[in-house]
PDB file of C-alpha atoms in Angstrom:
ATOM      1  CA  MET A   1     -66.567 -37.496-156.119  1.00  0.00           C
ATOM      2  CA  SER A   2     -68.371 -34.171-156.455  1.00  0.00           C
ATOM      3  CA  ASP A   3     -69.786 -34.527-152.917  1.00  0.00           C
ATOM      4  CA  LEU A   4     -66.293 -35.145-151.545  1.00  0.00           C
ATOM      5  CA  ARG A   5     -64.907 -32.138-153.418  1.00  0.00           C
ATOM      6  CA  ASP A   6     -67.772 -30.015-152.071  1.00  0.00           C
ATOM      7  CA  LEU A   7     -66.982 -31.176-148.530  1.00  0.00           C
ATOM      8  CA  TYR A   8     -63.313 -30.287-148.982  1.00  0.00           C
ATOM      9  CA  GLN A   9     -64.210 -26.842-150.281  1.00  0.00           C
ATOM     10  CA  GLU A  10     -66.554 -26.335-147.348  1.00  0.00           C
ATOM     11  CA  VAL A  11     -63.754 -27.126-144.862  1.00  0.00           C
ATOM     12  CA  ILE A  12     -61.356 -24.745-146.653  1.00  0.00           C
ATOM     13  CA  PHE A  13     -63.964 -21.961-146.677  1.00  0.00           C
ATOM     14  CA  ASP A  14     -64.724 -22.522-142.988  1.00  0.00           C
ATOM     15  CA  HIS A  15     -61.038 -22.313-141.989  1.00  0.00           C
ATOM     16  CA  ASN A  16     -60.619 -19.194-144.127  1.00  0.00           C
ATOM     17  CA  ARG A  17     -63.640 -17.423-142.626  1.00  0.00           C
ATOM     18  CA  ASN A  18     -62.962 -18.613-139.070  1.00  0.00           C
ATOM     19  CA  PRO A  19     -59.238 -19.338-138.853  1.00  0.00           C
ATOM     20  CA  ARG A  20     -58.276 -21.355-135.796  1.00  0.00           C
ATOM     21  CA  ASN A  21     -55.344 -20.252-133.636  1.00  0.00           C
ATOM     22  CA  PHE A  22     -55.307 -16.793-135.242  1.00  0.00           C
ATOM     23  CA  TYR A  23     -53.611 -14.661-132.596  1.00  0.00           C
ATOM     24  CA  LYS A  24     -50.249 -13.347-131.527  1.00  0.00           C
ATOM     25  CA  MET A  25     -48.981 -15.797-128.947  1.00  0.00           C
ATOM     26  CA  GLU A  26     -47.416 -14.281-125.864  1.00  0.00           C
ATOM     27  CA  GLY A  27     -44.479 -16.310-124.623  1.00  0.00           C
ATOM     28  CA  ALA A  28     -43.748 -18.044-127.927  1.00  0.00           C
ATOM     29  CA  ASN A  29     -40.231 -19.451-128.015  1.00  0.00           C
ATOM     30  CA  ARG A  30     -40.130 -19.937-131.793  1.00  0.00           C
ATOM     31  CA  THR A  31     -41.398 -17.469-134.395  1.00  0.00           C
ATOM     32  CA  ALA A  32     -40.889 -16.969-138.114  1.00  0.00           C
ATOM     33  CA  ASP A  33     -42.250 -14.731-140.852  1.00  0.00           C
ATOM     34  CA  GLY A  34     -43.313 -15.991-144.265  1.00  0.00           C
ATOM     35  CA  PHE A  35     -44.103 -14.183-147.509  1.00  0.00           C
ATOM     36  CA  ASN A  36     -45.494 -15.353-150.829  1.00  0.00           C
ATOM     37  CA  PRO A  37     -44.541 -12.660-153.363  1.00  0.00           C
ATOM     38  CA  LEU A  38     -46.702 -14.294-156.046  1.00  0.00           C
ATOM     39  CA  CYS A  39     -49.972 -13.240-154.407  1.00  0.00           C
ATOM     40  CA  GLY A  40     -48.865 -11.191-151.380  1.00  0.00           C
ATOM     41  CA  ASP A  41     -49.688 -13.659-148.596  1.00  0.00           C
ATOM     42  CA  ARG A  42     -47.887 -12.813-145.349  1.00  0.00           C
ATOM     43  CA  LEU A  43     -47.920 -14.590-142.034  1.00  0.00           C
ATOM     44  CA  THR A  44     -46.118 -14.818-138.743  1.00  0.00           C
ATOM     45  CA  LEU A  45     -46.067 -18.206-137.060  1.00  0.00           C
ATOM     46  CA  TYR A  46     -45.731 -18.556-133.278  1.00  0.00           C
ATOM     47  CA  LEU A  47     -44.785 -21.785-131.534  1.00  0.00           C
ATOM     48  CA  LYS A  48     -44.328 -22.781-127.945  1.00  0.00           C
ATOM     49  CA  VAL A  49     -42.038 -25.828-127.894  1.00  0.00           C
ATOM     50  CA  ASP A  50     -41.572 -27.596-124.558  1.00  0.00           C
ATOM     51  CA  ASN A  51     -39.197 -30.567-124.297  1.00  0.00           C
ATOM     52  CA  GLY A  52     -39.311 -31.171-128.058  1.00  0.00           C
ATOM     53  CA  VAL A  53     -43.133 -31.070-128.234  1.00  0.00           C
ATOM     54  CA  ILE A  54     -45.190 -28.322-129.860  1.00  0.00           C
ATOM     55  CA  ALA A  55     -47.436 -27.324-126.975  1.00  0.00           C
ATOM     56  CA  GLU A  56     -49.071 -24.396-128.767  1.00  0.00           C
ATOM     57  CA  ALA A  57     -49.153 -22.983-132.321  1.00  0.00           C
ATOM     58  CA  SER A  58     -50.740 -19.823-133.661  1.00  0.00           C
ATOM     59  CA  PHE A  59     -50.424 -17.422-136.568  1.00  0.00           C
ATOM     60  CA  GLN A  60     -51.324 -13.942-137.737  1.00  0.00           C
ATOM     61  CA  GLY A  61     -51.242 -12.373-141.146  1.00  0.00           C
ATOM     62  CA  SER A  62     -53.202 -11.837-144.309  1.00  0.00           C
ATOM     63  CA  GLY A  63     -53.587 -13.941-147.364  1.00  0.00           C
ATOM     64  CA  CYS A  64     -55.845 -15.795-149.743  1.00  0.00           C
ATOM     65  CA  ALA A  65     -58.332 -18.472-148.690  1.00  0.00           C
ATOM     66  CA  ILE A  66     -55.912 -21.336-149.396  1.00  0.00           C
ATOM     67  CA  SER A  67     -53.063 -19.705-147.448  1.00  0.00           C
ATOM     68  CA  THR A  68     -55.247 -18.914-144.429  1.00  0.00           C
ATOM     69  CA  ALA A  69     -56.950 -22.331-144.417  1.00  0.00           C
ATOM     70  CA  SER A  70     -53.594 -24.100-144.688  1.00  0.00           C
ATOM     71  CA  ALA A  71     -52.149 -22.143-141.742  1.00  0.00           C
ATOM     72  CA  SER A  72     -55.302 -22.742-139.690  1.00  0.00           C
ATOM     73  CA  LEU A  73     -55.338 -26.490-140.380  1.00  0.00           C
ATOM     74  CA  MET A  74     -51.579 -26.734-139.797  1.00  0.00           C
ATOM     75  CA  THR A  75     -51.708 -25.054-136.379  1.00  0.00           C
ATOM     76  CA  GLU A  76     -54.561 -27.362-135.314  1.00  0.00           C
ATOM     77  CA  THR A  77     -52.578 -30.406-136.407  1.00  0.00           C
ATOM     78  CA  LEU A  78     -49.287 -29.405-134.785  1.00  0.00           C
ATOM     79  CA  LYS A  79     -50.447 -29.182-131.181  1.00  0.00           C
ATOM     80  CA  GLY A  80     -49.047 -32.057-129.170  1.00  0.00           C
ATOM     81  CA  LYS A  81     -46.742 -33.254-131.964  1.00  0.00           C
ATOM     82  CA  SER A  82     -43.017 -33.658-131.466  1.00  0.00           C
ATOM     83  CA  VAL A  83     -40.662 -31.601-133.592  1.00  0.00           C
ATOM     84  CA  GLU A  84     -39.774 -34.782-135.500  1.00  0.00           C
ATOM     85  CA  GLU A  85     -43.458 -35.533-136.137  1.00  0.00           C
ATOM     86  CA  ALA A  86     -43.939 -31.946-137.381  1.00  0.00           C
ATOM     87  CA  GLU A  87     -41.056 -32.397-139.808  1.00  0.00           C
ATOM     88  CA  ARG A  88     -42.594 -35.650-141.111  1.00  0.00           C
ATOM     89  CA  LEU A  89     -45.937 -33.855-141.500  1.00  0.00           C
ATOM     90  CA  PHE A  90     -44.207 -31.159-143.562  1.00  0.00           C
ATOM     91  CA  HIS A  91     -42.759 -33.742-145.937  1.00  0.00           C
ATOM     92  CA  GLY A  92     -46.029 -35.661-146.123  1.00  0.00           C
ATOM     93  CA  PHE A  93     -48.054 -32.521-146.786  1.00  0.00           C
ATOM     94  CA  HIS A  94     -45.580 -31.200-149.338  1.00  0.00           C
ATOM     95  CA  GLY A  95     -45.685 -34.546-151.151  1.00  0.00           C
ATOM     96  CA  LEU A  96     -49.481 -34.553-151.084  1.00  0.00           C
ATOM     97  CA  ILE A  97     -49.874 -31.256-152.875  1.00  0.00           C
ATOM     98  CA  THR A  98     -46.884 -31.426-155.214  1.00  0.00           C
ATOM     99  CA  LYS A  99     -46.892 -35.102-156.247  1.00  0.00           C
ATOM    100  CA  GLU A 100     -49.357 -37.901-156.812  1.00  0.00           C
ATOM    101  CA  GLY A 101     -50.215 -38.363-153.142  1.00  0.00           C
ATOM    102  CA  ALA A 102     -48.090 -38.536-150.036  1.00  0.00           C
ATOM    103  CA  GLY A 103     -47.932 -42.377-150.193  1.00  0.00           C
ATOM    104  CA  GLY A 104     -45.287 -44.682-148.849  1.00  0.00           C
ATOM    105  CA  ALA A 105     -45.001 -46.785-145.729  1.00  0.00           C
ATOM    106  CA  ASP A 106     -43.512 -43.907-143.721  1.00  0.00           C
ATOM    107  CA  ALA A 107     -46.116 -41.369-144.833  1.00  0.00           C
ATOM    108  CA  PRO A 108     -47.798 -39.699-141.858  1.00  0.00           C
ATOM    109  CA  ASP A 109     -51.561 -39.641-141.420  1.00  0.00           C
ATOM    110  CA  LEU A 110     -52.443 -36.167-142.649  1.00  0.00           C
ATOM    111  CA  GLY A 111     -56.016 -36.187-141.377  1.00  0.00           C
ATOM    112  CA  LYS A 112     -57.870 -32.969-142.218  1.00  0.00           C
ATOM    113  CA  LEU A 113     -54.849 -31.641-144.099  1.00  0.00           C
ATOM    114  CA  GLU A 114     -55.887 -33.852-147.013  1.00  0.00           C
ATOM    115  CA  VAL A 115     -58.679 -31.380-147.814  1.00  0.00           C
ATOM    116  CA  LEU A 116     -55.960 -29.293-149.480  1.00  0.00           C
ATOM    117  CA  SER A 117     -54.957 -32.117-151.871  1.00  0.00           C
ATOM    118  CA  GLY A 118     -56.925 -30.515-154.707  1.00  0.00           C
ATOM    119  CA  VAL A 119     -54.439 -27.631-154.736  1.00  0.00           C
ATOM    120  CA  LYS A 120     -52.020 -29.720-156.813  1.00  0.00           C
ATOM    121  CA  GLU A 121     -54.425 -29.250-159.753  1.00  0.00           C
ATOM    122  CA  PHE A 122     -53.659 -25.506-159.585  1.00  0.00           C
ATOM    123  CA  PRO A 123     -49.853 -25.076-159.573  1.00  0.00           C
ATOM    124  CA  THR A 124     -50.012 -21.350-158.858  1.00  0.00           C
ATOM    125  CA  ARG A 125     -51.835 -22.112-155.578  1.00  0.00           C
ATOM    126  CA  VAL A 126     -49.265 -24.635-154.309  1.00  0.00           C
ATOM    127  CA  LYS A 127     -47.127 -21.774-152.965  1.00  0.00           C
ATOM    128  CA  CYS A 128     -50.151 -20.406-151.103  1.00  0.00           C
ATOM    129  CA  ALA A 129     -50.768 -23.776-149.440  1.00  0.00           C
ATOM    130  CA  THR A 130     -47.112 -24.368-148.528  1.00  0.00           C
ATOM    131  CA  LEU A 131     -46.310 -20.889-147.150  1.00  0.00           C
ATOM    132  CA  ALA A 132     -47.280 -21.767-143.572  1.00  0.00           C
ATOM    133  CA  TRP A 133     -45.308 -25.018-143.800  1.00  0.00           C
ATOM    134  CA  HIS A 134     -42.119 -23.365-145.039  1.00  0.00           C
ATOM    135  CA  THR A 135     -42.576 -20.841-142.229  1.00  0.00           C
ATOM    136  CA  LEU A 136     -42.916 -23.753-139.796  1.00  0.00           C
ATOM    137  CA  ASN A 137     -39.552 -25.119-140.928  1.00  0.00           C
ATOM    138  CA  ALA A 138     -37.951 -21.703-140.413  1.00  0.00           C
ATOM    139  CA  ALA A 139     -39.444 -21.445-136.905  1.00  0.00           C
ATOM    140  CA  LEU A 140     -38.282 -24.932-135.939  1.00  0.00           C
ATOM    141  CA  ASP A 141     -34.809 -24.194-137.306  1.00  0.00           C
ATOM    142  CA  GLU A 142     -34.880 -20.817-135.481  1.00  0.00           C
ATOM    143  CA  LYS A 143     -34.004 -18.885-138.644  1.00  0.00           C
ATOM    144  CA  ASP A 144     -34.065 -15.112-138.279  1.00  0.00           C
ATOM    145  CA  GLN A 145     -34.685 -14.278-141.945  1.00  0.00           C
ATOM    146  CA  PRO A 146     -38.222 -14.269-143.364  1.00  0.00           C
ATOM    147  CA  VAL A 147     -38.930 -17.170-145.701  1.00  0.00           C
ATOM    148  CA  THR A 148     -40.455 -16.769-149.140  1.00  0.00           C
ATOM    149  CA  THR A 149     -42.036 -19.249-151.477  1.00  0.00           C
ATOM    150  CA  GLU A 150     -39.829 -18.033-154.336  1.00  0.00           C
TER     151      GLU A 150
END
């Protein structure tokens, strides 16, 4: 179990040090801002949605290792997914880190996102891990107001 935990930590550290899709996307047709007042994490999410499919996803901002890794992993996972699939991923991911697993017959395959499952052991970090996801919901719903984790 320790080896698996070490591997998960290594993936989180890698995505924090070298975040994927970390840029301001020109031509994005969905954007949203997110803020976690508990630790000061801020991010802007950019999406390019074509015919109900997320063709491109990127983000910019500053935050802790968990927040940055979560946004990086999320943007990698979203590319090529339909809006409906992205919404199912949100629910699956949220269940994974707030409950005892994402489980259930309809649970989506979370792939690399499962490296963040250990966050549920640290309740104060759950808001860091979910910030990008709540921002995703705001972008998909085309909300103008910044979202917070409070």
